[in-house]
Coordinates of C-alpha atoms in Angstrom, one line a residue:
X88 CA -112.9 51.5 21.8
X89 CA -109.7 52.2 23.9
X90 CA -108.7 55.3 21.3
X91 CA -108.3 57.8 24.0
X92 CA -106.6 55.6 26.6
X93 CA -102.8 55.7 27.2
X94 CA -102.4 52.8 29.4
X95 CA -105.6 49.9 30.2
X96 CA -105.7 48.2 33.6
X97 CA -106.3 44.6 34.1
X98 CA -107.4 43.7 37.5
X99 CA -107.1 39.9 37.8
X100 CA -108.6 37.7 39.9
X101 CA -106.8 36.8 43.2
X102 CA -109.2 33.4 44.2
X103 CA -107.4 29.7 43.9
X104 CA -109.2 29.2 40.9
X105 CA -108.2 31.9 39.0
X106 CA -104.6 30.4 38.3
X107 CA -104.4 29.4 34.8
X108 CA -107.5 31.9 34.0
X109 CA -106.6 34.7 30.8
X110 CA -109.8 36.9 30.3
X111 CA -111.1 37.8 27.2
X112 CA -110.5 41.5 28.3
X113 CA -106.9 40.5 28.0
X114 CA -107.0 39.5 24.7
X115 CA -108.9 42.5 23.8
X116 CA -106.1 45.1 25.2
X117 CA -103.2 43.4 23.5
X118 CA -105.7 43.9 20.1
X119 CA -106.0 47.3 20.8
X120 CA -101.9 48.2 21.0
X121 CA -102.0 50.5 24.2
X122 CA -99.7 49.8 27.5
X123 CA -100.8 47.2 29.9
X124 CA -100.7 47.5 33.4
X125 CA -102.1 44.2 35.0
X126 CA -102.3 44.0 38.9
X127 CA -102.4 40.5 40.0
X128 CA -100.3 36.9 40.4
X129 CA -96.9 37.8 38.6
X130 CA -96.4 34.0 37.8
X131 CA -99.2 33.4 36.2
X132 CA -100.0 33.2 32.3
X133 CA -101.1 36.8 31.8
X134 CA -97.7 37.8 32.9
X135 CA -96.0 34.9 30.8
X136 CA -97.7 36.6 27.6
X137 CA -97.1 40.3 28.8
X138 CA -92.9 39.6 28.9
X139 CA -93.4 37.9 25.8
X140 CA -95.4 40.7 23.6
X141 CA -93.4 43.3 25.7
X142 CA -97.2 45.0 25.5
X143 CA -96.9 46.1 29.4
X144 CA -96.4 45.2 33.2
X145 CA -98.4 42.8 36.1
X146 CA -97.6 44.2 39.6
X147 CA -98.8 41.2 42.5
X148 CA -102.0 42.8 44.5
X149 CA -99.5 42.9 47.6
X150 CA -96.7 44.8 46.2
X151 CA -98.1 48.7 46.5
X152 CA -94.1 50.3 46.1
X153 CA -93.9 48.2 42.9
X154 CA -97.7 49.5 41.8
X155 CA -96.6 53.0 42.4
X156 CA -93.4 52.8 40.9
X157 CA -95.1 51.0 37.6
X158 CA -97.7 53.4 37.4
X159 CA -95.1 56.2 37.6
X160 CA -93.5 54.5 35.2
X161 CA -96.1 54.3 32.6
X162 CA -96.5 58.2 33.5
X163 CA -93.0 59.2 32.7
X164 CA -93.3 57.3 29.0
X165 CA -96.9 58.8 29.0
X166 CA -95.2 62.8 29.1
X167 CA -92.3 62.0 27.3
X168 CA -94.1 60.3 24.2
X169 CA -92.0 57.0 24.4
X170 CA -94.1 54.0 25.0
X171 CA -93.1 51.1 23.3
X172 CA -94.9 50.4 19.6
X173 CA -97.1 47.2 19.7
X174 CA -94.4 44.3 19.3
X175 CA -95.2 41.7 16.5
X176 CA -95.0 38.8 18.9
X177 CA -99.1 40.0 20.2
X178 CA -100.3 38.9 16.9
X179 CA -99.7 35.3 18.2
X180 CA -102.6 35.7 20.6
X181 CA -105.1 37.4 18.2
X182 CA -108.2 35.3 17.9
X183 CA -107.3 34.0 14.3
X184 CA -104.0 33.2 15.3
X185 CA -105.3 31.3 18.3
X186 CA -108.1 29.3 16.2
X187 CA -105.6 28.7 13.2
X188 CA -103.8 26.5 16.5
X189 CA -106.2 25.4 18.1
X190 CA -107.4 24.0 14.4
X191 CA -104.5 22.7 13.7
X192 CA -104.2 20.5 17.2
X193 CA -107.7 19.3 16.6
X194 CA -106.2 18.0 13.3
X195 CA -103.7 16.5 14.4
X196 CA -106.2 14.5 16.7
X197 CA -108.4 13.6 14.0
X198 CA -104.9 11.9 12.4

């Protein structure tokens, strides 16, 4: 779905409520291997999970010299063929991966 695509943006909610919120859309770009660039809270879960599959970047609404200089970024690897290969560590967060855990903790209730 994202073949063409060299880089998919994540526009993240900014409300109160949204803290602790990972999209489904989320889960569907790290699936599909390309560079993330997610604009939103840079504390929040989405940008726990992006340092920890290395799969892209999350730039705070606010911060327009940081969005520039990321999407510049992303741009530079773009021409010079160098993005980083999907890291191992995204395969934690695939849906079987997440419903072999979340069986295995409503297991461990049923104990």
């Amino acid at each position: 779905a994202y073949g063409n695509s060299a880089v998919l943006l994540l526009l993240l909610n900014a409300t109160k409520n949204a803290k602790g919120h990972i999209p489904g859309k989320f889960f569907e770009y790290l699936a599909a291997g390309k560079a993330i660039l997610a604009i939103g809270d840079e504390t929040g879960d989405v940008a726990r999970i992006l340092e920890e599959t290395q799969a892209g970047s999350i730039v705070h609404y606010t911060h327009k010299a940081k969005m520039e200089k990321a999407v510049m970024d992303l741009y530079g690897q773009f021409k010079a063929n160098t993005f980083i290969e999907k890291n191992k560590a995204v395969e934690d967060y695939s849906r079987k991966a997440l419903t072999r855990k979340l069986a295995s903790i409503i297991n461990k209730l049923n104990e």
